[in-house]
CSV table of C-alpha atoms in Angstrom, one decimal:
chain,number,residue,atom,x,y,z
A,1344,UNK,CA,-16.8,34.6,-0.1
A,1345,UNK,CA,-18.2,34.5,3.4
A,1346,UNK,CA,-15.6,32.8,4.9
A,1347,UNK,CA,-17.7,32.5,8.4
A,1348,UNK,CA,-19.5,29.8,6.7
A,1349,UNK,CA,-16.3,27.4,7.3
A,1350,UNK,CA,-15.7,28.8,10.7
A,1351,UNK,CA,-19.1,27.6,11.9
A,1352,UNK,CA,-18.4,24.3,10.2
A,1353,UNK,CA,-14.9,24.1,11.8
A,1354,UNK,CA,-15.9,25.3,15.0
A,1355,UNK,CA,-19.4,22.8,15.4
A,1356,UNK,CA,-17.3,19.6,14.6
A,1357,UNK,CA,-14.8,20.6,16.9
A,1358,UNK,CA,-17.1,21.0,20.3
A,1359,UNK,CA,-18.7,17.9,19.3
A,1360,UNK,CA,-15.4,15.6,18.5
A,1361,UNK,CA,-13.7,17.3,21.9
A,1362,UNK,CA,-17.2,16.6,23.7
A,1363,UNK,CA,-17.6,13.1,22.7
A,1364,UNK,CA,-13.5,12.4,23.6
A,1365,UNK,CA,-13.9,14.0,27.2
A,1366,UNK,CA,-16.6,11.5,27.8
A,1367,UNK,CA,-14.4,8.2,26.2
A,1368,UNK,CA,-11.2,9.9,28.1
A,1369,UNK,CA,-13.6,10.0,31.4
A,1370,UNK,CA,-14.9,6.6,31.1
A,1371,UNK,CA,-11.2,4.7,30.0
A,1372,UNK,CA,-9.4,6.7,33.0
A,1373,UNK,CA,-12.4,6.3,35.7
A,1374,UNK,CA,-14.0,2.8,34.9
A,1375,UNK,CA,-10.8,1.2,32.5
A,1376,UNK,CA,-13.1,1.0,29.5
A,1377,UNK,CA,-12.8,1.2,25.6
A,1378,UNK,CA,-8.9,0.2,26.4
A,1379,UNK,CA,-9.3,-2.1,23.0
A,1380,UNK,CA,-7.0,-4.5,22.4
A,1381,UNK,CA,-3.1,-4.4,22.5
A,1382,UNK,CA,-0.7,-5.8,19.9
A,1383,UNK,CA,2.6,-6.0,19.4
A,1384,UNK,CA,3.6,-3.6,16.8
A,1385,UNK,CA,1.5,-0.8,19.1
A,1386,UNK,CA,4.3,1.6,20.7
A,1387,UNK,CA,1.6,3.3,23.6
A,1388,UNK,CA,0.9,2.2,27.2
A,1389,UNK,CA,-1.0,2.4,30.3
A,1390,UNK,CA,-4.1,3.2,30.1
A,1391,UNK,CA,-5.3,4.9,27.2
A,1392,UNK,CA,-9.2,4.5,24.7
A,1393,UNK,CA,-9.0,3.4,21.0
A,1394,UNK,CA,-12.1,5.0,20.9
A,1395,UNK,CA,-10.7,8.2,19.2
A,1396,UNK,CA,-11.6,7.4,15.7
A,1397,UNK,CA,-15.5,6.9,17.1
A,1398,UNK,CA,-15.4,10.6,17.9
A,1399,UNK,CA,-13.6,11.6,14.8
A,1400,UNK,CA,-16.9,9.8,12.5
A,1401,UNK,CA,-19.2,10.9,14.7
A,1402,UNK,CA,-18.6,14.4,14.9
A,1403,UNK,CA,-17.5,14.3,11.0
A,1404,UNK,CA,-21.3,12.4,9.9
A,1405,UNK,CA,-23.1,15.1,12.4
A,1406,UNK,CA,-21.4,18.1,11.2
A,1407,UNK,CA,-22.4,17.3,7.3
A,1408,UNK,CA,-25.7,16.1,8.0
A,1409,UNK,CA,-26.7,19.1,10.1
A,1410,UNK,CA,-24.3,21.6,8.2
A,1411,UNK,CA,-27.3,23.8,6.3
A,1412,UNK,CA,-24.9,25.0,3.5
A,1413,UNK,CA,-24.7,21.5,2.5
A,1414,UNK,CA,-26.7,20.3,0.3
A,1415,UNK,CA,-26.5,16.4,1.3
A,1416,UNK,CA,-26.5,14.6,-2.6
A,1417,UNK,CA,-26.1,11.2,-3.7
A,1418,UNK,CA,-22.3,11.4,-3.2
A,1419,UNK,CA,-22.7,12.5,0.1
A,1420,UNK,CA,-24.7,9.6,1.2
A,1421,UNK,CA,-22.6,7.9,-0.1
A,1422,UNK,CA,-19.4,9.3,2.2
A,1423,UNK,CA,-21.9,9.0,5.3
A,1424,UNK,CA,-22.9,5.3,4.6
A,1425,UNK,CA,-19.1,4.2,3.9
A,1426,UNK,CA,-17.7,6.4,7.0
A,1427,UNK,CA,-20.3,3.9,9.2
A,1428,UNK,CA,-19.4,0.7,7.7
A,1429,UNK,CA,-15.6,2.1,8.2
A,1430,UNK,CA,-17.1,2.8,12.1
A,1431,UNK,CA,-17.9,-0.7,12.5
A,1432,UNK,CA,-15.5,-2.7,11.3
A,1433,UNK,CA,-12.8,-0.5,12.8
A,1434,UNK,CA,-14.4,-0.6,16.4
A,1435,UNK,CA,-14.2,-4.6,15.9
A,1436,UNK,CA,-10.7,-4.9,15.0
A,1437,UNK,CA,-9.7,-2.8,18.1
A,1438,UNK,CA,-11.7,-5.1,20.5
A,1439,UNK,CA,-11.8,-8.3,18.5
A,1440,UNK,CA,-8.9,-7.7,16.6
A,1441,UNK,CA,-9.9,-8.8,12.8
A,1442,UNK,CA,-7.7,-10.8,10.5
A,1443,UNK,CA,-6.4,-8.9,7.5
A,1444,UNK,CA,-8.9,-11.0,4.9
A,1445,UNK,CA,-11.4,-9.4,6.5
A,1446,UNK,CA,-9.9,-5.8,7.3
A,1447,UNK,CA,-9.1,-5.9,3.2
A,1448,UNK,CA,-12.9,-7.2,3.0
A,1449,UNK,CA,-14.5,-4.2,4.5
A,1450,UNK,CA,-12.2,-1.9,3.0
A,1451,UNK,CA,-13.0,-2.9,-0.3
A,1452,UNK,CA,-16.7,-2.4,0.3
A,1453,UNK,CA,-16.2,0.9,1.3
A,1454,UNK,CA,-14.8,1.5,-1.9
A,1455,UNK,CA,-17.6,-0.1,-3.7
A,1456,UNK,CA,-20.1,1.8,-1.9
A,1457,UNK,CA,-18.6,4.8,-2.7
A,1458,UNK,CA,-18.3,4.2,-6.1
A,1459,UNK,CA,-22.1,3.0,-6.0
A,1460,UNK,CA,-22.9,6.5,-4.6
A,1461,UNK,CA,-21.8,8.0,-8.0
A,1462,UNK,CA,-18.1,9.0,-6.6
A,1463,UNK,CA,-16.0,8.0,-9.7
A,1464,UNK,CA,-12.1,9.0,-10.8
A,1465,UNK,CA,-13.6,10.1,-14.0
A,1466,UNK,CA,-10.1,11.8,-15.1
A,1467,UNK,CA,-6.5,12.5,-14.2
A,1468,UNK,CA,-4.4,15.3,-14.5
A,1469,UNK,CA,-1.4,14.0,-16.9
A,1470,UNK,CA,1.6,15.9,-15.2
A,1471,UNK,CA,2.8,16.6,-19.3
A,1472,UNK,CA,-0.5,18.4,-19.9
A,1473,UNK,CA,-4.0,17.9,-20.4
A,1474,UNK,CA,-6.2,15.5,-18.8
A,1475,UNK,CA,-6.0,11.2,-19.0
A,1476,UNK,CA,-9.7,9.8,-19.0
A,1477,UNK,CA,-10.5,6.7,-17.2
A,1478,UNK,CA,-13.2,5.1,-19.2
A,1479,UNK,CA,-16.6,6.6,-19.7
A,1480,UNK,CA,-20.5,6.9,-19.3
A,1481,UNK,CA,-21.9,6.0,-15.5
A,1482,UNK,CA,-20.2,2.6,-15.3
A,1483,UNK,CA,-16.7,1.7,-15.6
A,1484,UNK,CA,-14.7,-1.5,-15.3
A,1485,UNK,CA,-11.4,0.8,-15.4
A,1486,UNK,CA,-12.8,3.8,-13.1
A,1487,UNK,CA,-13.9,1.0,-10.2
A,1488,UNK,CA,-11.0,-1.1,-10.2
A,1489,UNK,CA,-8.7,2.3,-10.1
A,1490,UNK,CA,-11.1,3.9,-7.3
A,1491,UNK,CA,-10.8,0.7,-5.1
A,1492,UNK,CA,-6.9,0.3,-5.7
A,1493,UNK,CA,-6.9,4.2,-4.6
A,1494,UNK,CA,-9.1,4.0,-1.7
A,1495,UNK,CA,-7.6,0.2,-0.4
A,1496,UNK,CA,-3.9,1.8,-1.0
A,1497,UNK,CA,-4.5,5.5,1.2
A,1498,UNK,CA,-6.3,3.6,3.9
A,1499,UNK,CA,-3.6,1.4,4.5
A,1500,UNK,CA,-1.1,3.7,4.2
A,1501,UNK,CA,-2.4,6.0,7.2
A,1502,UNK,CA,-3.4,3.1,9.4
A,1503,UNK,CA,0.1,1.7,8.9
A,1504,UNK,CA,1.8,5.2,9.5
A,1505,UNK,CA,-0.7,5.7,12.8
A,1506,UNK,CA,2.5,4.0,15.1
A,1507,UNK,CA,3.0,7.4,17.2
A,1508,UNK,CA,0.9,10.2,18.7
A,1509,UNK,CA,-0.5,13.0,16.6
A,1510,UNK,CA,1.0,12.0,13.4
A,1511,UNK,CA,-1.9,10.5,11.4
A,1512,UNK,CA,-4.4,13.3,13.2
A,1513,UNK,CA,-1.9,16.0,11.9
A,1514,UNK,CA,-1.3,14.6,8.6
A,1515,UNK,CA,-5.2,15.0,7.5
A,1516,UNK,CA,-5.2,18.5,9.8
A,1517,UNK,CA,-2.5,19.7,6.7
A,1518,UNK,CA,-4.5,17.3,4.1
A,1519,UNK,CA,-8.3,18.8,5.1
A,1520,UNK,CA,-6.2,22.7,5.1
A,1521,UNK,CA,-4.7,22.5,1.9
A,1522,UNK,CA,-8.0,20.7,0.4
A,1523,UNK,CA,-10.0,23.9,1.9
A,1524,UNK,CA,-7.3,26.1,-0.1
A,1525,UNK,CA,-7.6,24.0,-3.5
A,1526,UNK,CA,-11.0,23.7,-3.6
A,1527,UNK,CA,-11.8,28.0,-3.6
A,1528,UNK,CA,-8.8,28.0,-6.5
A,1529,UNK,CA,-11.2,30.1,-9.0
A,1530,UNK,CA,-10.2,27.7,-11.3
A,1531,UNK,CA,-11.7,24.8,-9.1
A,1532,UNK,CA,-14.4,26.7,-7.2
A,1533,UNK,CA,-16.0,24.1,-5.1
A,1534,UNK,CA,-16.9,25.7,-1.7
A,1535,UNK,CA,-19.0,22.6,-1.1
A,1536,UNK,CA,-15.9,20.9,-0.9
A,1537,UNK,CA,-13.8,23.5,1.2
A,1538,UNK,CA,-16.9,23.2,4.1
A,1539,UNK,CA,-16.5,19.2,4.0
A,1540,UNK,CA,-12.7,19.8,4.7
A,1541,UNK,CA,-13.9,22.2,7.2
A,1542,UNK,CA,-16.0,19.9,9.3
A,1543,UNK,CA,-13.2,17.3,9.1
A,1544,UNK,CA,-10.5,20.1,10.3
A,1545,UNK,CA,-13.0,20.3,13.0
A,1546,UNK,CA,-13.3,16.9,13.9
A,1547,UNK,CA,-9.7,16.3,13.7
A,1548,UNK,CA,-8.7,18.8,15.9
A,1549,UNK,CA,-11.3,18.2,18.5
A,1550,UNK,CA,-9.3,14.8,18.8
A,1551,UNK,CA,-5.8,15.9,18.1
A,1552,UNK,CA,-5.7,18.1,21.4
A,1553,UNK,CA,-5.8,15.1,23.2
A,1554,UNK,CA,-4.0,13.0,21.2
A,1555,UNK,CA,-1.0,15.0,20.9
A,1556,UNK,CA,1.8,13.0,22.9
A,1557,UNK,CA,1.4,12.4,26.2
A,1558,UNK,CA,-2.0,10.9,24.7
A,1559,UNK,CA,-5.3,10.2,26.8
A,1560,UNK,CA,-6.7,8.5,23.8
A,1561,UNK,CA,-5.9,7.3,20.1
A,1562,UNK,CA,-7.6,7.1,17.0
A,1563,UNK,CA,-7.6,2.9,16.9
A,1564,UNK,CA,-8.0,1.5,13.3
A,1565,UNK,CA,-11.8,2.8,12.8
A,1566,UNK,CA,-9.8,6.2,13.1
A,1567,UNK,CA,-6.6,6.0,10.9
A,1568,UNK,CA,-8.8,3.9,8.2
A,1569,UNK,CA,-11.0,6.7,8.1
A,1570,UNK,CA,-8.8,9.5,8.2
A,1571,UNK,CA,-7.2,7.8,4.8
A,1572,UNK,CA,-10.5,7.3,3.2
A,1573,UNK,CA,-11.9,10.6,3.7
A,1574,UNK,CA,-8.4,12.2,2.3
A,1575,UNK,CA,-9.0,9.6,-0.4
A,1576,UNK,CA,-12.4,10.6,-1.3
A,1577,UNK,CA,-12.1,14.5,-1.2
A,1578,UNK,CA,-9.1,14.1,-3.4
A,1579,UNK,CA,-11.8,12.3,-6.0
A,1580,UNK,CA,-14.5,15.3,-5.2
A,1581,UNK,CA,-11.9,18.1,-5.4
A,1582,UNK,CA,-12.1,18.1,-9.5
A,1583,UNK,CA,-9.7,14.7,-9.2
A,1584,UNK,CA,-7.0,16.7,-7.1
A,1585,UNK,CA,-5.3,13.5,-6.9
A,1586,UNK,CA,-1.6,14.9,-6.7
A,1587,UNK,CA,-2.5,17.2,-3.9
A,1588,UNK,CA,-3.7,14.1,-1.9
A,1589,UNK,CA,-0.6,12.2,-2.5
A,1590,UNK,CA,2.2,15.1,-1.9
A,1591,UNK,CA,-0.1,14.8,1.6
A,1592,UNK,CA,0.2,11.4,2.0
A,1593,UNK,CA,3.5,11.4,0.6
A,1594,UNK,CA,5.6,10.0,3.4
A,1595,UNK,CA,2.7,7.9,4.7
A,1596,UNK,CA,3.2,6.1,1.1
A,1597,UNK,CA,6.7,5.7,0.6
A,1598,UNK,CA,6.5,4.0,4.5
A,1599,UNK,CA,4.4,1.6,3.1
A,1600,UNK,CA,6.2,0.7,-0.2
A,1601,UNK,CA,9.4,0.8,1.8
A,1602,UNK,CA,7.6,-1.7,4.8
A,1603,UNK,CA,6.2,-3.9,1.6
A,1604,UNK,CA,8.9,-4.3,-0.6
A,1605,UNK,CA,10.8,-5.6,2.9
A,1606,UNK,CA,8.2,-7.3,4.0
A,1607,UNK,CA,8.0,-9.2,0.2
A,1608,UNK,CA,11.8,-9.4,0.5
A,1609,UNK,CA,11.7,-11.6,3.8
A,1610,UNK,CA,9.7,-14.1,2.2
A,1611,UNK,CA,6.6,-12.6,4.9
A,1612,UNK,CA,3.1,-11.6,4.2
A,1613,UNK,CA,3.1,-8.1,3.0
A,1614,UNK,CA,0.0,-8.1,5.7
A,1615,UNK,CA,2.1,-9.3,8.8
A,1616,UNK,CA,2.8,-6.7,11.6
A,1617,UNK,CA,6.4,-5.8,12.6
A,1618,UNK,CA,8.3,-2.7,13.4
A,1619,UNK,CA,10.2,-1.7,10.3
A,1620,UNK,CA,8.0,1.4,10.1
A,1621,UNK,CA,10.0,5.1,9.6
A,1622,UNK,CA,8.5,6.0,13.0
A,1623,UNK,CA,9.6,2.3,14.8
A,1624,UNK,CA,13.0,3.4,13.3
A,1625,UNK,CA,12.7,6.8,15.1
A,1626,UNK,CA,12.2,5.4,18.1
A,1627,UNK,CA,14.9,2.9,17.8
A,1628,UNK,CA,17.2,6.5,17.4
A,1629,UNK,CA,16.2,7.6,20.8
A,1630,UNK,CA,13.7,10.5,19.8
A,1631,UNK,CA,10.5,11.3,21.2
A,1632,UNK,CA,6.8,10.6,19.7
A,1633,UNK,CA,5.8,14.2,20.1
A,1634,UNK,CA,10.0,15.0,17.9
A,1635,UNK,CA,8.9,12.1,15.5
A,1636,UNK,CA,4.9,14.1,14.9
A,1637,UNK,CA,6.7,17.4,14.7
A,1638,UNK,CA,9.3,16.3,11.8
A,1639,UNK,CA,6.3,14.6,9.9
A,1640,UNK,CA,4.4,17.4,10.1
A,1641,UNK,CA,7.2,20.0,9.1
A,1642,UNK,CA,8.0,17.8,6.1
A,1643,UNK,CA,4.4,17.3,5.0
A,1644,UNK,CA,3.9,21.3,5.6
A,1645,UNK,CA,6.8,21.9,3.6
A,1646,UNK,CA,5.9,19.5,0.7
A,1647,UNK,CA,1.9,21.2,0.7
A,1648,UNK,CA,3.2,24.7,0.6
A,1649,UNK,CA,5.5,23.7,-2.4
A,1650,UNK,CA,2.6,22.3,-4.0
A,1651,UNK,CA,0.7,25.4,-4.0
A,1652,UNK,CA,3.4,27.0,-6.0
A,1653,UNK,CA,4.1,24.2,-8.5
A,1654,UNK,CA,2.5,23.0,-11.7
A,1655,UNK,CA,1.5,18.9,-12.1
A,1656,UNK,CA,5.2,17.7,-13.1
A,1657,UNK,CA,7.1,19.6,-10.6
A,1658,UNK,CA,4.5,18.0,-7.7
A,1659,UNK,CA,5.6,14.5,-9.2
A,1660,UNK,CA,9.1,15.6,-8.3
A,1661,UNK,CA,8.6,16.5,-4.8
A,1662,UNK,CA,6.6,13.2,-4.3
A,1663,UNK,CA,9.7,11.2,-5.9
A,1664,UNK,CA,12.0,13.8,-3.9
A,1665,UNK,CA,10.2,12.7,-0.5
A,1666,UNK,CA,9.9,9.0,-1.7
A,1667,UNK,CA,13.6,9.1,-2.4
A,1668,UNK,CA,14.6,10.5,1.2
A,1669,UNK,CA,12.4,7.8,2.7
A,1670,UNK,CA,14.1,5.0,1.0
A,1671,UNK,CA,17.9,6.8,2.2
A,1672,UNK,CA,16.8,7.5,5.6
A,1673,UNK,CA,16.0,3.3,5.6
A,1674,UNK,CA,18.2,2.3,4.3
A,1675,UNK,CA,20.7,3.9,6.4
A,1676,UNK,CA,19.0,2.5,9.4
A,1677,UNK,CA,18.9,-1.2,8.0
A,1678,UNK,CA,23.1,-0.8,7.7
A,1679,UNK,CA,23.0,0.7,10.7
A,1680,UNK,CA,24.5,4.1,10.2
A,1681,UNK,CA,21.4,6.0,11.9
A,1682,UNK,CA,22.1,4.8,15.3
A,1683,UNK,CA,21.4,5.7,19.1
A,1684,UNK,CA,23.5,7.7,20.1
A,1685,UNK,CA,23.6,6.0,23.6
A,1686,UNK,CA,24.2,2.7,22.2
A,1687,UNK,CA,27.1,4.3,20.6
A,1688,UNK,CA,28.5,5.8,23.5
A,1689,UNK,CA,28.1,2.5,25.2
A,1690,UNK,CA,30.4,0.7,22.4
């Protein structure tokens, strides 16, 4: 294996994701463009772009299309056509700021497009043993509803969990490198797949340099939507390395059950902003954003190096296992036993 080949692709992503930041970092800071537009639930200020995502799916489409150990098929298009629909309606929620009919909208056509493009969950690894298959022949009712509830789901979850600096960059950073490591499994073999993870290791980190808190620019919602969709589609690629995808996104999704089931609970659309996220409840305890990025990226390094180790049931264990700390850590916040320990002091 000539491992150079993923170098290259690493390395030609990154210049041009770090290029095309400079000049967005240059332009907000000199000329107070591309500042987007603030909401409530958003935890940065001063001056900073939302333009960080435009980078990120730049640099991503560029460094497959021009990647010459890529052969560019059907499924391929497919990523590059949905990654630019993703572009646009991201880039018009941050300015415009879209309802969440129509965020839900273009997500879902993403999904179909993809699908379209001959990307199908064909099969899942039953954690018990062998294989579950999800229907059959080109065309399935089962395999497309299960491929947009996937997609829709992982999208969300990382655009919800983007609340602090470098957390949603380094979760896919872990998510593309353990991807990279699956896919040249012998058993798997896919080296196709460990360049694509490649380029989007490259693309990430040109942006997570400067994202990394104090940030001169964030990934806005084109960003954090596509970092989840692109984690969501290699996981369909990767021979339907589903679990590997979710013991990434593990504390991303138990954050968004956790924020739903409250939000449900409230009598409040499950859609409506607030700050009952893990890292809002952070915050509220007095730490940092770049303590908060460093804790989610120990736990999610911890949880993909397990992973590596583990057969299908025991990763269904570790996911519950990190599910189930969420839901304590929360709930110990909501009856206020995780406190500040200033406000304490103060009492």
């Amino acid at each position: 294996m000539e491992y150079e080949l993923f170098l290259f692709s690493f390395l030609r992503t990154f210049l041009i994701s770090s290029g095309l930041i400079l000049l967005f970092v240059f332009l907000t800071e000199k000329f107070s463009l591309f500042l987007g537009k603030k909401q409530a639930h958003h935890t940065h200020t001063g001056r900073i772009s939302r333009l960080g995502g435009v980078a990120i799916i730049i640099s991503f489409v560029l460094g497959i299309i021009f990647d010459s150990n890529l052969v560019i098929t059907l499924p391929m298009k497919g990523v590059i056509i949905s990654s630019i629909v993703i572009l646009i309606f991201g880039v018009l929620d941050d300015f415009l700021g879209l309802s969440w009919k129509k965020q839900l909208f273009f997500q879902i056509c993403a999904s179909i497009l993809i699908f379209i493009f001959d990307v199908h969950i064909e099969y899942i690894t039953n954690p018990f043993g062998g294989i579950i298959e999800i229907g059959s022949g080109d065309f399935s009712i089962a395999s497309l509803l299960l491929g947009i509830i996937w997609m829709v789901v992982i999208m969300n979850s990382m655009n919800w969990f983007d609340g602090v600096d470098g957390v949603s960059g380094g979760i896919t950073l872990l998510g593309s490198i353990a991807i990279i490591f699956v896919s040249l499994k012998p058993e798997v073999n896919q080296p196709p797949m460990a360049i694509m993870a490649s380029v989007l290791a490259g693309s990430i980190m040109g942006f997570l340099i400067f994202n990394f808190s104090p940030s001169k620019i964030i990934a806005g919602t084109s960003g954090s939507i596509f970092m989840g969709f692109i984690l969501a589609v290699m996981a369909i690629f990767s021979g339907a390395k589903i679990a590997t995808t979710l013991l990434v996104m593990s504390l991303p999704l138990a954050d968004f059950g956790w924020v739903i089931w409250k939000r449900i609970r409230l009598g409040k659309s499950i859609f409506s902003s607030d700050r009952r996220h893990l890292h809002h409840r952070f915050l509220e305890l007095g730490w940092s954003q770049k303590k908060i990025a460093l804790f989610f990226y120990v736990v999610t390094g911890i949880v993909v190096i397990i992973s590596f180790n583990i057969r299908s049931f025991g990763k269904i264990v570790v996911i519950f296992s990190v599910f189930l700390l969420t839901l304590i850590m929360m709930l110990f916040f909501d009856a206020g036993i995780l406190k500040n320990r200033n406000e304490i002091i103060k009492k």
